[in-house]
Coordinates of C-alpha atoms in Angstrom, one line a residue:
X25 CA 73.0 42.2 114.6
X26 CA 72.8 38.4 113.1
X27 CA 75.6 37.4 111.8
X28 CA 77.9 39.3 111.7
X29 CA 79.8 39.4 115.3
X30 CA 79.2 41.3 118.6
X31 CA 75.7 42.6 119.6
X32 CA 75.4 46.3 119.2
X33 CA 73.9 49.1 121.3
X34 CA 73.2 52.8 121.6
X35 CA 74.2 54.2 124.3
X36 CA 74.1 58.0 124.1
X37 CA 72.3 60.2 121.8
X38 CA 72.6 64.2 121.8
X39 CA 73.3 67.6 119.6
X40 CA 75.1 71.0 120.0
X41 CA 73.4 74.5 120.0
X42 CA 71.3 73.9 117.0
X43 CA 70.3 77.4 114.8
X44 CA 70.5 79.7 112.1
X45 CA 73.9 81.4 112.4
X46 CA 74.9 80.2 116.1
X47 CA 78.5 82.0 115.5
X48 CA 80.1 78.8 116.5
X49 CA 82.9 77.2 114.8
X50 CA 83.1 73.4 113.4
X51 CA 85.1 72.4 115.8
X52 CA 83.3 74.2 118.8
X53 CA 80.0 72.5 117.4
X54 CA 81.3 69.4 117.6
X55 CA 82.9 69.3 120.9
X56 CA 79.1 70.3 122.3
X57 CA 77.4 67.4 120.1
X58 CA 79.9 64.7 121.7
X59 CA 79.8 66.2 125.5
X60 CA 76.0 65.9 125.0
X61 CA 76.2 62.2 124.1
X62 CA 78.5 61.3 126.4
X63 CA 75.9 63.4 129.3
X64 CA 73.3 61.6 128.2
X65 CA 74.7 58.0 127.8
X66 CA 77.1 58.7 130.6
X67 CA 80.5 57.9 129.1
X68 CA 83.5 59.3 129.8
X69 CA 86.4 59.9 127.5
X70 CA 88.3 56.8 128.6
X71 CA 85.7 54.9 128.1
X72 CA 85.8 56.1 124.1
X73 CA 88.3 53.9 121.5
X74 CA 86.9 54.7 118.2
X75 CA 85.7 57.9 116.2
X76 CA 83.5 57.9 113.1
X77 CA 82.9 61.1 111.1
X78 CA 81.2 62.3 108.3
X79 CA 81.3 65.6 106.9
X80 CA 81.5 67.4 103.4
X81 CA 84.4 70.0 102.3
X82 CA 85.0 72.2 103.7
X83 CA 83.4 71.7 106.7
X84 CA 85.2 68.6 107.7
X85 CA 87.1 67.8 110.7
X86 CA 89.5 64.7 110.2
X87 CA 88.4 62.6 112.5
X88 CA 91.5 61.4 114.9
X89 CA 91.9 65.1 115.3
X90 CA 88.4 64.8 117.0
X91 CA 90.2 62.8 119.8
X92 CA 92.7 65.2 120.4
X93 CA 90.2 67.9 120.3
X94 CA 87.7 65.8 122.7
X95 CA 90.7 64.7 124.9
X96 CA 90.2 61.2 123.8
X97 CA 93.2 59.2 125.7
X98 CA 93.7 56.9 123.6
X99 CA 91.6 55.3 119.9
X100 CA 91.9 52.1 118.5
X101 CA 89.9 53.5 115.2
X102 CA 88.7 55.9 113.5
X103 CA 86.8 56.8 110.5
X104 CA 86.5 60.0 108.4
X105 CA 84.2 59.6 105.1
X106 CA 83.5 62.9 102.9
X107 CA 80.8 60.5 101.1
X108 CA 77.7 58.2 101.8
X109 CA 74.3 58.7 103.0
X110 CA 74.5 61.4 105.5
X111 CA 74.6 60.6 109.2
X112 CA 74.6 56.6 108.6
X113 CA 77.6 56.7 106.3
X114 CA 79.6 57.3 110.2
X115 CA 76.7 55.5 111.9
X116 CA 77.0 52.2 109.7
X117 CA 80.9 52.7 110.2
X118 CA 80.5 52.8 113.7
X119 CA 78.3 49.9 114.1
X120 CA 80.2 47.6 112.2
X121 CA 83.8 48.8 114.2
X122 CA 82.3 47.6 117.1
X123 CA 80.4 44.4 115.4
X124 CA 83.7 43.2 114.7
X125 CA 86.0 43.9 117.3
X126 CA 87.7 46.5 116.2
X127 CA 86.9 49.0 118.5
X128 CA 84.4 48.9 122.1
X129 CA 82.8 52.3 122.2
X130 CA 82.6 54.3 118.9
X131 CA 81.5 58.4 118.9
X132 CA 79.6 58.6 115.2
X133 CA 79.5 62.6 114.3
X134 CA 78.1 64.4 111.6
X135 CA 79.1 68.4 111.6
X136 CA 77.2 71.0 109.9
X137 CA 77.7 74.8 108.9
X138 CA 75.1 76.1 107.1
X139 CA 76.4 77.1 103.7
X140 CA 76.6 80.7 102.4
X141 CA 76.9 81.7 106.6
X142 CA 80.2 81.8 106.9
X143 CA 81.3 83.5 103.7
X144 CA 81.7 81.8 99.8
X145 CA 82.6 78.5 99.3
X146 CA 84.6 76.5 96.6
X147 CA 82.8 76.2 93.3
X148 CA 81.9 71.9 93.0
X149 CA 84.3 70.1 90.9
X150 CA 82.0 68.1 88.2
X151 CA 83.6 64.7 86.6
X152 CA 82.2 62.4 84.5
X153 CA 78.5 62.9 83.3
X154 CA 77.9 66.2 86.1
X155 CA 80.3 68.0 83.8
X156 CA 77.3 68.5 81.2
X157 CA 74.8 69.6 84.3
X158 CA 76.8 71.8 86.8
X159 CA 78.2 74.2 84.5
X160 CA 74.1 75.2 83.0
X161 CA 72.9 75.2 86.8
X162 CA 71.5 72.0 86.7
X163 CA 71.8 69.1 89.0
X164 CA 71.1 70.7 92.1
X165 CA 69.2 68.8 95.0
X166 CA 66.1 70.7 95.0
X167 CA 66.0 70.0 91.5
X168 CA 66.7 66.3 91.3
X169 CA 64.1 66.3 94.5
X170 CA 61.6 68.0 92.2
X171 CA 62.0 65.6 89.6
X172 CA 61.5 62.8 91.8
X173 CA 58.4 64.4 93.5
X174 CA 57.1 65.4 89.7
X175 CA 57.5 61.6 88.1
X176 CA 55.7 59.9 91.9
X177 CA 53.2 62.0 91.0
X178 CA 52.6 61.3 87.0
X179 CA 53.8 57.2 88.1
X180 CA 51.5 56.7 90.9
X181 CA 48.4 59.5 90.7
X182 CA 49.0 61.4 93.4
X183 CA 48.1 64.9 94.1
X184 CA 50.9 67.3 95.6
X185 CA 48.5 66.6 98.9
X186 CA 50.4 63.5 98.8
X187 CA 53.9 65.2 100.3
X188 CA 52.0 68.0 102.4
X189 CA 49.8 65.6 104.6
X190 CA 53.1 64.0 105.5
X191 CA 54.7 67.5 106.1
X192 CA 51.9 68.9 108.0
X193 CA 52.3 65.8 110.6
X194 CA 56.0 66.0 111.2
X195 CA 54.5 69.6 112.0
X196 CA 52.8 68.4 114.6
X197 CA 55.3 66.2 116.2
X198 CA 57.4 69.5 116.0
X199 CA 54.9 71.5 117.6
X200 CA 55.4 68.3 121.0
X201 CA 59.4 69.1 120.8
X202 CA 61.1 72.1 123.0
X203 CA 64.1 71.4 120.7
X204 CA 62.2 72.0 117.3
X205 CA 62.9 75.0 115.4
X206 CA 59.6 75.4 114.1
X207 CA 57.2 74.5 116.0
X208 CA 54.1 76.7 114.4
X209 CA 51.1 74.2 113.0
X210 CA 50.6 74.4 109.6
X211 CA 47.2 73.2 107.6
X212 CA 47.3 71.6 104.2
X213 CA 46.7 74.8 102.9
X214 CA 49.6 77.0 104.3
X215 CA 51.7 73.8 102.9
X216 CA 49.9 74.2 99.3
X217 CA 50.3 78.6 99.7
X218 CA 54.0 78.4 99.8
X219 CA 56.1 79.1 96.7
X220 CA 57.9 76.9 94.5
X221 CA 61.3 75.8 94.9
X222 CA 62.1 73.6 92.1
X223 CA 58.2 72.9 90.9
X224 CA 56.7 70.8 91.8
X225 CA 59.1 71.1 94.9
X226 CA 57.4 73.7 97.5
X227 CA 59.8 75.1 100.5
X228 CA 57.6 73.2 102.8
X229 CA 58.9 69.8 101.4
X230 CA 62.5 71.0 102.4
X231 CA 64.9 71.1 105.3
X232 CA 65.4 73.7 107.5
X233 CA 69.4 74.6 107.3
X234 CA 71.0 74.7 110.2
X235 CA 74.5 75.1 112.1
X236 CA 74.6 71.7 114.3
X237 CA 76.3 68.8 115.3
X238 CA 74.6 65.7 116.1
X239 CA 76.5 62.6 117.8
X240 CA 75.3 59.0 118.5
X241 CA 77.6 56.8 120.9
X242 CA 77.5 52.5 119.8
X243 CA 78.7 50.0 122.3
X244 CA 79.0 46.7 123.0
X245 CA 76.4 44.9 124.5
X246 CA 78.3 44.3 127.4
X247 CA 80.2 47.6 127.7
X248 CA 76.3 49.3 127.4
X249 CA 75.4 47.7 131.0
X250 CA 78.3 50.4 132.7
X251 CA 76.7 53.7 131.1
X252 CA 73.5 55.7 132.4
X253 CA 70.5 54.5 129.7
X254 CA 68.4 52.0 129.0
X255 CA 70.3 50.2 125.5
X256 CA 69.0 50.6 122.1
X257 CA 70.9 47.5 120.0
X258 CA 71.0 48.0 116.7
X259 CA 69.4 44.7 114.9
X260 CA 70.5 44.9 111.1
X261 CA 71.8 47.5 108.4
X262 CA 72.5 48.3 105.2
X263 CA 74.1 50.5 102.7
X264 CA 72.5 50.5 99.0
X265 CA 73.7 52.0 95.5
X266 CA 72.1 52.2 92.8
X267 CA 74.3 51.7 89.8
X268 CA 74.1 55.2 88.0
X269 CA 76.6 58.3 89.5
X270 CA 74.5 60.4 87.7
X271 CA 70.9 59.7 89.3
X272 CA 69.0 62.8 86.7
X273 CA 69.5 60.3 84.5
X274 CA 68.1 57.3 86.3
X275 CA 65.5 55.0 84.3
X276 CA 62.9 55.5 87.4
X277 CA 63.2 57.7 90.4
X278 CA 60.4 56.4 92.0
X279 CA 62.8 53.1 92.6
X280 CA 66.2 54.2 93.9
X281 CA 69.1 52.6 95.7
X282 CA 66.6 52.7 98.6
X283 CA 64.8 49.5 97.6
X284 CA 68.4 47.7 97.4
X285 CA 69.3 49.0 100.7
X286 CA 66.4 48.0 102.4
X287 CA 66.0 45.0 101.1
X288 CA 69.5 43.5 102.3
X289 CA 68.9 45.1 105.9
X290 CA 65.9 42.7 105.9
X291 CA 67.8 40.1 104.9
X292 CA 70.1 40.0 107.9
X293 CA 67.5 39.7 110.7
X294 CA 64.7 38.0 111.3
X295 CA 61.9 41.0 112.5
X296 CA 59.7 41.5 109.3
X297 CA 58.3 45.0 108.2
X298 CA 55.3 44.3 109.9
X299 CA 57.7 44.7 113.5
X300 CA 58.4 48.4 113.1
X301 CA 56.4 50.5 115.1
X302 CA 58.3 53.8 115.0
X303 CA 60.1 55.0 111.7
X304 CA 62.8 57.8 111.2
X305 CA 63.1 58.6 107.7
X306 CA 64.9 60.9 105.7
X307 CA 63.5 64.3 104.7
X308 CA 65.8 66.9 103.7
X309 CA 63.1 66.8 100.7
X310 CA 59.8 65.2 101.3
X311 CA 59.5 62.9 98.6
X312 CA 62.1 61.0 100.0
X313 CA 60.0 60.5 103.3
X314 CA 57.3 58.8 100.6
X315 CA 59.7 57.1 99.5
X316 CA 61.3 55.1 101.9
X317 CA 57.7 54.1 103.4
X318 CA 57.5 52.1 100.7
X319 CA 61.1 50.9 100.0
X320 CA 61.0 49.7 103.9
X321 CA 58.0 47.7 103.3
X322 CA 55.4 49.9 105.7
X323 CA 53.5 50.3 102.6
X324 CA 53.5 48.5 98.9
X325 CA 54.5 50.4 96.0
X326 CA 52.5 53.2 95.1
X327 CA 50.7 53.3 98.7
X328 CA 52.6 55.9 100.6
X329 CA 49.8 58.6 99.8
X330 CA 46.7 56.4 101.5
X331 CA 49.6 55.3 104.0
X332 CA 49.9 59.1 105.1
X333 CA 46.1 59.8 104.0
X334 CA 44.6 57.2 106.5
X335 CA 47.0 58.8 109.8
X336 CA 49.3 55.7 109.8
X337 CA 52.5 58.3 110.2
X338 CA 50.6 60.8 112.4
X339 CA 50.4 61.0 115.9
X340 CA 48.7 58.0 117.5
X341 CA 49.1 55.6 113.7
X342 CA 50.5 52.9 113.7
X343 CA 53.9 53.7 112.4
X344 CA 54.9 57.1 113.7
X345 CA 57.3 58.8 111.2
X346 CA 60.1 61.7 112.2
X347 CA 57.9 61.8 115.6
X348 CA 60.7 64.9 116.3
X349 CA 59.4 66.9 113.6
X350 CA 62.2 65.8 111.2
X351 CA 65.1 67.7 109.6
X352 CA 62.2 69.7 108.0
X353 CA 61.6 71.7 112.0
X354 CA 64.4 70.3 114.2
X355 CA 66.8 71.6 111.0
X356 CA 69.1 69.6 108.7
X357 CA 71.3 68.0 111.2
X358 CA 71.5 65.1 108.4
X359 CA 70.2 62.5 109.9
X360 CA 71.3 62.5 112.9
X361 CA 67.8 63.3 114.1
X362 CA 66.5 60.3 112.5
X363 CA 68.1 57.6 114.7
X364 CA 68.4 59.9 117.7
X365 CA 64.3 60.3 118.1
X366 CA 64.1 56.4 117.2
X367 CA 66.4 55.7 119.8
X368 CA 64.9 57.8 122.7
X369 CA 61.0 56.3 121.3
X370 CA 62.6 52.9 122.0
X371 CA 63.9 54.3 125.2
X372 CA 60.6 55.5 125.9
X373 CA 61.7 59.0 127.1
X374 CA 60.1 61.0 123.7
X375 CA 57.0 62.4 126.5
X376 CA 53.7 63.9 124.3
X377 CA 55.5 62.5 121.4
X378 CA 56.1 59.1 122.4
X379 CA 54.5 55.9 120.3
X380 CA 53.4 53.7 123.4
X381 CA 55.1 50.6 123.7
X382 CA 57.4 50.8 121.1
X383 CA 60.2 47.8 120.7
X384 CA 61.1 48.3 117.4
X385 CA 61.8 50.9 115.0
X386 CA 64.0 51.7 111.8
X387 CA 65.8 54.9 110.5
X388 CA 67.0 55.7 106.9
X389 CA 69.1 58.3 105.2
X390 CA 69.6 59.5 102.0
X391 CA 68.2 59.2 98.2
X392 CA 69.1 58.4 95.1
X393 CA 72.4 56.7 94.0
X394 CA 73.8 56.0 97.7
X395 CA 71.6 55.6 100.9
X396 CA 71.5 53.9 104.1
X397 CA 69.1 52.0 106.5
X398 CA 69.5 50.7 110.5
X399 CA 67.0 48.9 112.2
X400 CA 67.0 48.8 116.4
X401 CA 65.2 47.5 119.2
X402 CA 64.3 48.1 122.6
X403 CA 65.4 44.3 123.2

């Protein structure tokens, strides 16, 4: 990454048993998502000096008990955060402990039981302005999604169309990946059939909950020459806020801490927009797909509809977005999925899915007041 230290790689990408109601503990999930990392980057556990995890209450692990519990001999670091744009708030954290020294060879994790399968949990605690929302049902992300998807709509003229052509895409990715959940094609119509959620949000611009954990493995450049696959280094990053804790009350959510975050990760490097050939971008709602396309720069403001519209995401366009199927058919791993499927594209191992020739490529979590953004290369 420029400026700031040692060069950065991926070494190892993988996931645990990924379903509905696997029966598997938090901990059990998680040892399978790092023994699948290390398999496919070929790391050992010696070889692993840091640990970064992210997880919300109460499904969260500490993570230096991950070491004990992944017989991790000895760490130099670790990293637990209960806040942050999903995967890339460990990612990021991970990156940067190696960028600086701090640690060689850094396991990111992100942990997920799907909530209401495994009995109730805790009522959320609401300070500050959410103590005028959460008690009256309100402030819910389906519902700040809707809103979102309701005012790009009324800002920019778009039809609903807008959100379904970009859903019925990642469809067909899905429909190229063994691992997806759903892997049925769907038409613009059978997106436009299904019911409401939080109108104008339909169940087909959400994320498939899941039971998963999904790990990613960062090196050192020079410690990523001893494992098994081709390196991935990670070029730039960037965390963004947006100034309100409270984003229902934003002044425009077409324009969120996205556009911050974005704009400082281009900052630190020198590739341009116009470089990225393969995108992975959140969508645990699809408005926020839309939305980064234009925050990134793929597209200018307003554009992501004729983006989609004209097959630039799709199969064969010229910037391939959630070419797994995204969180929407693999399930909600939480961005995990988004820099794993960049990674192997850049690897060049995705098969019927792959974007030929790709050497650059970008993934982004998150929405609203706190997300995250990681550009990588092939080179």
């Amino acid at each position: 990454m420029t400026g700031t230290g040692r060069r950065v790689a991926i070494v190892g990408v993988g996931y645990s048993t990924v379903g509905r109601d696997t029966g598997l503990s938090l901990k059990q999930l998680i040892a399978q998502g790092a023994q699948a990392a290390m398999a496919d980057g070929g790391v050992e556990q010696a070889d692993i000096d840091g640990v970064a995890m992210h997880a919300f209450p109460p499904h969260f692990v500490p993570a230096y008990e991950c070491g004990a519990l992944l017989g991790l001999p000895s760490l130099k670091w670790t990293s637990g955060s209960i806040e942050g744009p999903a995967f890339l708030s460990a990612g990021i954290h991970a990156a940067a402990a190696v960028a600086s020294g701090t640690a060689d060879v850094v396991l990111a994790l992100r942990p997920m039981l799907r909530l209401g399968a495994t009995g109730p949990t805790p009522g959320a605690s609401a300070a500050g302005g959410r103590q005028f929302l959460e008690p009256f049902g309100a402030g819910r992300p389906a519902q700040w999604a809707g809103m979102i998807k309701q005012r790009m709509m009324s800002e920019f003229g778009w039809g609903e169309e807008a959100f379904g052509r970009q859903m019925v895409a990642q469809r067909e990715f899905a429909a190229l990946n063994p691992d997806a959940l759903l892997r049925e094609r769907i038409t613009l119509d059978d997106y436009m059939n299904t019911r409401y959620v939080a109108k104008p949000l339909r169940l087909l611009d959400c994320d498939y909950p899941v039971d998963s954990c999904g790990a990613v493995i960062f090196a050192t450049e020079e410690r990523a020459r001893d494992f098994a696959q081709k390196p991935v280094f990670v070029e730039s990053w960037s965390f963004g806020t947006s100034g309100e804790s409270d984003f229902e009350l934003a002044e425009d959510m077409t324009r969120t801490s996205s556009f911050s975050a974005a704009a400082d990760m281009w900052a630190r490097t020198s590739l341009t927009p116009e470089d990225v050939q393969v995108a992975g971008l959140y969508d645990g709602f699809s408005p926020i797909t839309l939305n980064w396309m234009e925050a990134l720069g793929l597209c200018g403001r307003g554009e992501a509809s004729d983006f989609v519209a004209e097959g630039n995401t799709s199969l064969g366009g010229r910037v391939p977005v959630n070419c797994d199927g995204g969180a929407t058919n693999v399930g909600r791993v939480h961005g995990v999925n988004h820099v794993a499927e960049v990674v192997r594209q850049l690897r060049g191992t995705s098969g019927d899915r792959q974007r030929p020739d790709a050497k650059v490529g970008v993934a982004a979590n998150s929405i609203a007041a706190f997300t995250a953004c990681m550009l990588m290369s092939a080179e």
